XYZ file of C-alpha atoms in Angstrom:
561
model
C 0.000 0.000 0.000
C 1.725 3.141 -1.198
C -0.729 5.881 -0.331
C -0.802 8.385 2.492
C -3.787 10.528 3.396
C -2.633 14.126 3.134
C -5.984 15.865 3.370
C -8.935 14.530 5.270
C -11.863 16.904 5.074
C -15.608 16.460 5.185
C -17.644 18.874 3.113
C -21.383 19.390 3.182
C -23.541 19.750 0.098
C -23.840 23.524 0.379
C -20.070 23.996 0.401
C -19.801 25.487 3.892
C -19.443 23.540 7.126
C -21.412 26.232 8.925
C -24.693 25.458 7.257
C -26.021 22.096 8.390
C -29.569 23.274 7.684
C -28.622 23.172 4.006
C -28.273 19.385 4.237
C -32.030 19.112 3.796
C -33.542 18.222 1.446
C -30.396 18.019 -0.744
C -28.075 15.069 -0.143
C -24.608 16.216 0.764
C -21.617 15.671 -1.456
C -19.306 12.786 -0.804
C -16.971 13.758 2.052
C -13.543 14.709 0.775
C -10.718 12.242 1.208
C -7.911 13.172 -1.163
C -5.386 10.398 -1.759
C -1.689 11.090 -2.326
C 0.725 8.621 -3.889
C 3.832 7.573 -1.989
C 6.939 6.160 -3.648
C 7.120 2.367 -3.223
C 10.278 1.481 -1.259
C 11.323 -1.131 -3.831
C 10.883 1.130 -6.862
C 13.855 1.290 -9.229
C 16.223 3.778 -7.581
C 17.026 5.672 -10.759
C 13.311 6.067 -11.487
C 12.626 7.052 -7.879
C 15.318 9.753 -8.015
C 13.842 11.248 -11.185
C 10.392 11.328 -9.566
C 11.762 13.088 -6.473
C 13.381 15.753 -8.652
C 10.138 16.232 -10.574
C 8.142 16.529 -7.348
C 10.618 19.060 -5.948
C 10.166 21.377 -8.932
C 7.881 24.376 -8.416
C 6.949 24.420 -12.112
C 4.088 22.289 -13.459
C 5.370 19.026 -14.967
C 5.894 19.082 -18.730
C 4.707 16.196 -20.958
C 7.625 13.991 -22.038
C 9.009 14.421 -25.511
C 9.943 10.834 -26.394
C 7.197 9.001 -24.494
C 9.384 6.249 -23.084
C 7.689 4.232 -20.301
C 10.103 5.658 -17.727
C 9.447 9.254 -18.827
C 5.698 8.687 -18.766
C 5.964 7.128 -15.304
C 7.827 10.170 -13.934
C 5.383 12.534 -15.624
C 2.308 10.744 -14.277
C 3.761 10.707 -10.754
C 4.460 14.439 -10.877
C 1.147 15.274 -12.556
C -0.835 13.148 -10.112
C 0.890 14.713 -7.118
C 0.263 18.233 -8.433
C -3.400 17.376 -9.069
C -3.718 16.017 -5.552
C -2.126 19.155 -4.082
C -4.488 21.448 -6.014
C -7.425 19.318 -4.863
C -6.277 19.769 -1.284
C -6.270 23.518 -1.842
C -9.766 23.401 -3.319
C -8.538 24.567 -6.752
C -10.528 21.868 -8.523
C -10.934 23.577 -11.869
C -7.205 24.213 -12.120
C -6.447 20.704 -10.876
C -8.416 19.086 -13.716
C -6.778 20.910 -16.624
C -3.443 19.050 -16.889
C -4.597 15.455 -16.314
C -7.748 15.905 -18.419
C -5.665 16.964 -21.412
C -3.137 14.185 -20.820
C -5.688 11.396 -20.400
C -7.480 12.502 -23.568
C -4.268 11.935 -25.545
C -3.577 8.364 -24.374
C -5.459 5.123 -23.843
C -6.564 3.988 -20.402
C -3.975 1.205 -20.469
C -1.342 1.825 -17.838
C 2.379 2.250 -18.301
C 4.003 -1.195 -18.733
C 6.148 -0.894 -15.618
C 5.741 -2.268 -12.121
C 3.238 -0.115 -10.181
C 2.102 1.456 -13.457
C -1.481 0.373 -12.837
C -1.603 1.823 -9.324
C -0.056 5.069 -10.569
C -2.521 5.456 -13.450
C -5.465 4.668 -11.158
C -4.161 7.276 -8.691
C -3.988 9.923 -11.430
C -7.472 9.053 -12.695
C -8.921 9.155 -9.196
C -7.546 12.623 -8.502
C -8.795 13.849 -11.881
C -12.255 12.434 -11.137
C -12.230 14.118 -7.722
C -11.276 17.445 -9.290
C -14.188 17.169 -11.730
C -16.638 15.919 -9.081
C -15.974 18.649 -6.542
C -15.823 21.384 -9.164
C -19.371 20.365 -10.128
C -20.612 21.691 -6.774
C -20.022 25.256 -7.951
C -23.491 26.486 -8.987
C -21.946 29.213 -11.146
C -20.105 26.678 -13.314
C -21.778 26.106 -16.676
C -19.868 22.820 -16.935
C -21.077 21.470 -13.576
C -23.299 18.734 -15.001
C -20.744 17.777 -17.662
C -17.932 17.563 -15.088
C -20.067 15.506 -12.753
C -20.915 13.002 -15.478
C -17.294 12.834 -16.645
C -16.121 12.152 -13.095
C -18.586 9.300 -12.813
C -17.235 7.719 -16.004
C -13.671 7.930 -14.680
C -14.561 6.362 -11.319
C -16.209 3.561 -13.270
C -13.139 3.151 -15.488
C -10.932 2.744 -12.408
C -13.179 -0.033 -11.096
C -13.265 -1.809 -14.479
C -9.640 -1.386 -15.593
C -7.755 -1.308 -12.284
C -9.936 -3.357 -9.881
C -6.923 -4.419 -7.798
C -5.511 -0.912 -7.402
C -5.486 0.756 -4.016
C -7.954 3.444 -5.081
C -10.496 1.009 -6.573
C -12.469 0.697 -3.327
C -12.569 4.502 -3.049
C -13.845 4.679 -6.628
C -16.583 2.138 -5.802
C -17.511 4.322 -2.828
C -17.700 7.353 -5.130
C -20.046 5.483 -7.472
C -22.262 4.488 -4.548
C -22.506 8.174 -3.639
C -23.788 8.933 -7.126
C -26.498 6.341 -6.579
C -27.289 7.855 -3.180
C -27.851 11.246 -4.747
C -30.151 9.664 -7.323
C -31.968 6.861 -5.479
C -31.154 6.312 -1.769
C -32.925 2.954 -1.742
C -30.703 1.546 -4.483
C -27.607 2.949 -2.764
C -28.099 0.889 0.407
C -26.808 -2.444 -1.005
C -24.003 -0.656 -2.865
C -22.671 0.866 0.347
C -23.107 -2.468 2.123
C -21.029 -4.224 -0.555
C -18.279 -1.606 -0.308
C -18.304 -1.802 3.486
C -17.930 -5.581 3.663
C -15.566 -6.013 0.679
C -12.685 -3.889 1.977
C -10.379 -3.789 4.943
C -9.532 -0.130 4.477
C -10.839 1.636 7.557
C -11.399 5.001 5.936
C -13.404 3.405 3.145
C -15.471 1.573 5.749
C -16.006 4.779 7.723
C -17.373 6.549 4.655
C -19.318 3.497 3.487
C -21.039 3.240 6.871
C -21.770 6.963 6.781
C -23.105 6.764 3.218
C -25.233 3.726 4.056
C -26.688 5.552 7.043
C -27.521 8.544 4.849
C -29.178 6.219 2.341
C -31.342 4.708 5.084
C -32.205 8.167 6.375
C -33.281 9.528 3.006
C -35.145 6.287 2.354
C -37.046 7.040 5.578
C -35.683 3.936 7.323
C -34.854 5.835 10.467
C -34.238 2.824 12.692
C -31.551 1.508 10.306
C -30.098 5.007 9.929
C -29.841 5.225 13.729
C -27.824 1.989 13.768
C -25.455 2.909 10.929
C -24.708 6.457 12.084
C -22.127 5.169 14.522
C -21.093 6.875 17.730
C -17.613 6.695 19.243
C -18.215 3.285 20.808
C -19.752 1.989 17.597
C -16.627 2.867 15.631
C -14.445 1.191 18.236
C -16.452 -2.015 18.371
C -17.166 -2.392 14.662
C -14.172 -0.830 12.903
C -11.523 -0.721 15.655
C -10.949 2.945 14.941
C -10.943 6.032 17.176
C -11.341 9.764 16.588
C -8.971 10.772 19.388
C -5.245 10.015 18.841
C -4.783 9.571 22.598
C -7.151 6.597 22.527
C -5.146 4.738 19.890
C -3.719 1.398 21.008
C -2.313 -1.685 19.351
C -5.874 -2.738 18.451
C -7.445 0.688 17.903
C -6.304 2.903 15.025
C -6.606 6.679 15.038
C -8.357 8.082 11.967
C -8.150 11.811 11.148
C -11.104 11.253 8.826
C -13.224 9.954 11.692
C -12.065 12.832 13.879
C -13.415 15.221 11.270
C -16.605 13.276 10.616
C -17.823 11.946 13.942
C -19.777 14.958 15.176
C -21.655 15.128 11.861
C -22.436 11.413 12.083
C -23.794 12.029 15.576
C -25.860 14.984 14.397
C -27.401 12.786 11.718
C -27.947 10.066 14.304
C -29.919 12.535 16.408
C -31.818 13.666 13.294
C -32.721 10.040 12.623
C -34.076 9.669 16.148
C -35.991 12.916 15.804
C -37.495 11.818 12.485
C -38.497 8.533 14.117
C -39.993 10.516 17.016
C -37.651 8.984 19.584
C -37.412 12.339 21.287
C -35.430 11.241 24.342
C -32.723 9.536 22.288
C -32.481 12.523 19.959
C -32.178 14.982 22.840
C -29.479 12.886 24.521
C -27.350 12.887 21.360
C -27.825 16.625 20.748
C -26.731 17.317 24.331
C -23.740 14.984 23.903
C -22.605 16.881 20.796
C -22.617 20.194 22.694
C -20.532 18.653 25.453
C -18.109 16.551 23.401
C -17.621 18.865 20.385
C -18.222 22.420 21.646
C -16.000 24.022 18.989
C -17.718 22.493 15.974
C -20.653 23.888 13.977
C -22.813 20.914 14.939
C -22.729 22.128 18.545
C -24.478 25.343 17.565
C -27.106 23.497 15.554
C -27.574 21.003 18.381
C -28.300 23.861 20.785
C -31.001 25.070 18.417
C -32.560 21.612 18.554
C -32.283 21.441 22.347
C -34.101 24.742 22.864
C -36.745 23.729 20.342
C -37.261 20.347 22.045
C -37.708 21.921 25.471
C -40.260 24.411 24.160
C -42.211 21.769 22.263
C -42.012 19.497 25.298
C -43.665 22.119 27.495
C -40.509 22.926 29.449
C -39.884 26.617 28.642
C -37.817 27.109 31.788
C -35.266 24.565 30.499
C -35.308 26.289 27.121
C -34.485 29.569 28.883
C -31.613 27.917 30.810
C -30.206 26.417 27.598
C -30.425 29.820 25.903
C -28.544 31.455 28.774
C -25.792 28.841 28.450
C -25.784 29.466 24.712
C -25.296 33.191 25.279
C -22.195 32.535 27.382
C -20.756 30.270 24.708
C -21.528 32.865 22.042
C -19.304 35.415 23.782
C -16.341 33.031 23.522
C -17.115 31.569 20.113
C -19.508 33.755 18.081
C -18.730 31.940 14.817
C -20.286 28.726 16.146
C -22.923 30.066 18.501
C -24.140 33.498 17.404
C -26.735 32.277 14.899
C -27.793 29.511 17.271
C -28.330 32.054 20.066
C -30.363 34.298 17.787
C -32.466 31.333 16.709
C -33.039 30.311 20.328
C -34.206 33.841 21.191
C -36.533 33.722 18.191
C -37.996 30.421 19.439
C -38.576 31.906 22.892
C -40.150 34.974 21.288
C -42.548 32.851 19.228
C -43.439 30.740 22.245
C -44.166 33.806 24.386
C -46.264 35.307 21.629
C -48.265 32.104 21.181
C -49.000 31.888 24.918
C -50.163 35.508 25.093
C -47.211 36.716 27.166
C -46.723 40.014 25.324
C -44.350 41.453 27.899
C -41.867 38.583 27.583
C -42.301 38.429 23.810
C -41.417 42.126 23.606
C -38.303 41.513 25.703
C -37.101 38.780 23.351
C -37.891 40.893 20.287
C -35.760 43.711 21.697
C -32.961 41.233 22.474
C -32.991 40.053 18.861
C -32.768 43.645 17.686
C -29.847 44.297 20.031
C -27.985 41.172 18.933
C -28.606 41.345 15.196
C -29.507 44.924 14.347
C -32.481 43.418 12.527
C -35.745 44.906 13.734
C -38.063 42.495 11.934
C -39.242 40.687 15.050
C -39.895 43.971 16.845
C -41.865 45.173 13.841
C -43.746 41.879 13.791
C -44.366 42.094 17.533
C -45.955 45.540 17.336
C -47.789 44.563 14.166
C -49.376 41.629 15.982
C -50.606 44.018 18.643
C -52.029 46.486 16.117
C -54.046 43.746 14.438
C -55.954 43.173 17.665
C -57.311 46.736 17.574
C -60.637 47.112 15.772
C -62.500 49.884 17.582
C -62.350 53.618 16.918
C -62.061 54.222 20.659
C -58.496 52.796 20.469
C -57.221 55.060 17.715
C -54.591 56.626 19.998
C -53.258 53.215 21.015
C -53.131 52.085 17.386
C -51.238 55.230 16.376
C -48.714 54.614 19.157
C -48.046 51.048 17.972
C -47.683 52.234 14.387
C -45.123 54.817 15.447
C -43.193 52.137 17.327
C -42.917 50.146 14.096
C -42.024 53.272 12.128
C -39.292 54.147 14.619
C -37.420 50.930 13.811
C -38.185 50.879 10.086
C -39.937 53.824 8.369
C -40.671 51.670 5.301
C -41.617 48.461 7.095
C -43.940 45.997 5.409
C -45.564 45.689 8.832
C -46.833 49.276 8.582
C -49.210 48.706 5.674
C -52.102 46.842 7.286
C -52.043 48.782 10.576
C -52.044 52.105 8.711
C -54.886 50.974 6.483
C -56.825 49.841 9.545
C -56.159 53.230 11.119
C -57.673 54.902 8.053
C -60.767 52.705 8.439
C -61.100 53.611 12.130
C -60.687 57.291 11.272
C -63.535 56.848 8.812
C -65.672 55.167 11.446
C -64.977 58.136 13.691
C -65.902 60.598 10.947
C -62.337 61.900 10.633
C -62.161 61.539 6.872
C -59.412 64.054 6.211
C -57.054 62.134 8.472
C -58.163 58.883 6.855
C -57.460 60.305 3.400
C -53.987 61.503 4.457
C -53.015 57.969 5.463
C -54.440 56.447 2.292
C -52.530 58.877 0.084
C -49.308 58.086 1.976
C -49.813 54.352 1.473
C -50.327 54.833 -2.249
C -46.762 56.121 -2.416
C -45.509 52.651 -1.428
C -46.649 50.602 -4.460
C -44.225 47.761 -3.816
C -45.582 47.232 -0.307
C -49.238 47.969 -0.992
C -49.711 46.116 -4.278
C -51.910 43.452 -2.693
C -54.256 45.920 -1.009
C -54.202 48.656 -3.660
C -57.826 47.917 -4.688
C -58.906 48.537 -1.091
C -56.778 51.705 -0.882
C -58.241 53.250 -4.023
C -61.784 52.313 -3.059
C -61.362 53.694 0.449
C -59.907 56.901 -1.006
C -63.000 57.274 -3.176
C -65.137 56.767 -0.096
C -63.152 59.405 1.817
C -63.526 61.953 -0.999
C -67.261 61.256 -1.092
C -67.647 61.803 2.651
C -65.657 65.043 2.303
C -68.115 66.031 -0.475
C -65.376 66.235 -3.082
C -67.504 64.354 -5.598
C -65.243 65.111 -8.564
C -62.203 63.571 -6.844
C -64.386 60.683 -5.697
C -65.451 59.993 -9.278
C -61.857 60.188 -10.511
C -60.725 57.575 -7.959
C -63.591 55.195 -8.629
C -63.388 55.497 -12.412
C -59.754 54.436 -12.084
C -60.810 51.592 -9.788
C -63.408 50.313 -12.291
C -60.930 50.459 -15.173
C -58.387 48.433 -13.196
C -60.217 46.009 -10.940
C -63.364 44.779 -12.703
C -61.741 42.355 -15.152
C -58.685 40.158 -15.548
C -56.382 38.796 -12.880
C -56.862 41.828 -10.647
C -60.683 41.687 -10.627
C -62.300 42.239 -7.212
C -65.853 40.957 -7.580
C -66.497 41.494 -3.880
C -65.895 45.251 -4.134
C -67.063 45.918 -7.693
C -70.810 46.495 -6.913
C -69.809 48.841 -4.068
C -67.471 50.767 -6.377
C -70.206 51.227 -8.970
C -72.657 52.220 -6.214
C -70.298 54.823 -4.773
C -69.502 56.163 -8.248
C -73.211 56.359 -9.028
C -73.741 58.307 -5.816
C -70.903 60.699 -6.745
C -72.476 61.368 -10.170
C -75.883 61.805 -8.506
C -74.501 64.383 -6.061
C -72.710 66.240 -8.866
C -75.996 66.340 -10.793
C -77.739 67.838 -7.767
C -75.021 70.484 -7.398
C -74.939 71.550 -11.048
C -76.498 74.939 -11.776
C -76.879 74.205 -15.460
C -79.914 71.949 -16.216
C -78.047 70.452 -19.164
C -75.027 69.516 -17.025
C -77.309 68.205 -14.313
C -79.089 65.858 -16.727
C -75.670 64.698 -18.034
C -74.600 63.522 -14.563
C -78.004 61.987 -13.793
C -77.595 59.928 -16.948
C -74.064 58.878 -15.916
C -75.373 57.959 -12.479
C -78.209 55.910 -14.021
C -75.864 54.074 -16.422
C -73.410 53.316 -13.627
C -76.109 51.978 -11.321
C -77.657 49.890 -14.094
C -74.278 48.181 -14.544
C -74.720 46.760 -11.061
C -77.996 45.195 -12.160
C -76.685 43.797 -15.452
C -73.234 42.618 -14.304
C -73.636 41.760 -10.633
C -77.254 40.719 -10.100
C -76.092 37.277 -8.932
C -73.395 38.633 -6.655
C -72.959 36.527 -3.565
C -71.618 39.529 -1.676
C -74.876 41.584 -1.687
C -78.427 40.883 -0.534
C -81.826 41.847 -1.971
C -82.001 44.977 0.140
C -78.891 46.367 -1.573
C -80.343 45.805 -5.041
C -83.664 47.342 -3.948
C -81.737 50.463 -2.946
C -79.984 50.501 -6.328
C -83.392 50.256 -8.070
C -84.745 53.133 -6.058
C -81.858 55.440 -7.001
C -82.127 54.453 -10.680
C -85.790 55.491 -10.623
C -84.828 58.790 -9.004
C -82.306 59.431 -11.808
C -84.963 58.644 -14.432
C -87.332 61.124 -12.831
C -84.754 63.925 -13.106
C -83.810 62.983 -16.673
C -87.449 63.187 -17.860
């Protein structure tokens, strides 16, 4: 075995270890385990010396001129090592360029020298890794092509070099492709890889992949078993994550050290999905205690607070949040978002139980911690929506100003301000109502959904203020916009025609010229008759409404004659 593990890193599917929430519903990428080739001790000394010189050079290796087997061997060793190094650095696109061009110019047959097969398989594996991990970049137009090409190369390794050291890793890579396509079909593939190799790191990843396959196949009991904990790795694979625990029988694995907290997090997720709440909580707590400096600890705290709240133990949720706050001061990278989420959970719980005072406290804490006032805006908004009586206008105005103080253009201002305009109208304060409505119209992006109500209410306000011309202008616009098509408001349409008819009727009454008066009586009559012809079967209006419409139509006819 002539390989040494130079880089052992586990990546999640979103590309950042901080974001475990991004694991769902996407299946994470295969954890990274980049394999470096080590010179065999019995390699021809002259050949070994040439390889060492090539590896020591800072310049990229150059393709050989004469293509002798020895020259090709040296070139492949140098090219494979450079590809591996670039993979370690995460420069996957750059890593793929040299070997992709080289492989395209030769057959897959290996160099006819001892260890030629292992060397070629090593080069192919690193090329496939470069293509596979570069495919995770969403901005890459070649992502799908690279991913498919990598799969072909992993398959070629298994077919052409089945006895090579990297073959079992290639089989693992192929199983991961199946996992990301059909978790159920991946289960036996991972099982075959797990039981057909003695390589501990392959077994670690095969067990992890098999557990993921069970999880995504909704076999949570099997997932719980295969997401091994520390004792499980010791008993089943004789491997430990802590170098101090290594003995003659137990091997330390840097890969396991990097992976174990994520395996535990998934184990807890499996228990949670299976509704084994106690088991899940125990594992989440264990992660916070055993791996306090890893991202999973922050996410586990989020789960712990959530569990306590859902379990009817808010006092324990508060205690956990206090502990989280202390940890955040020492390690904000891991715990800041978790603390903010915990405060949000406590805020929502207080709000749902009617404890406004405590909810307000948590909303202010969120604002202090994040600078984001959304929860404060939401908190005051929730209070404004409980006000529906004109006697509470002052209280409603105060709550609106509290929202405005934190965000003058808050989306949470729209409904409360509109409600305030309605209460002003109920109180006969139509000028104040109209001022609010005109202000809201200046926020089209925020008021798009209620614009029909705004325009209608403005028409109503103008009518009550006896500005019948402005009333007619508003309602004519309303009828042009909201009586047909996707924006039609059949519930308000009869009212809009009724109010417009009234505005024309009042203008007719106020006209000094008999000719002008008859003109507006006719417009009033035509408008009111539209209600009868277009909305006679309206479910929003009763017989009494239509009787009133009939009566006003007859009055218009009398004046026209």
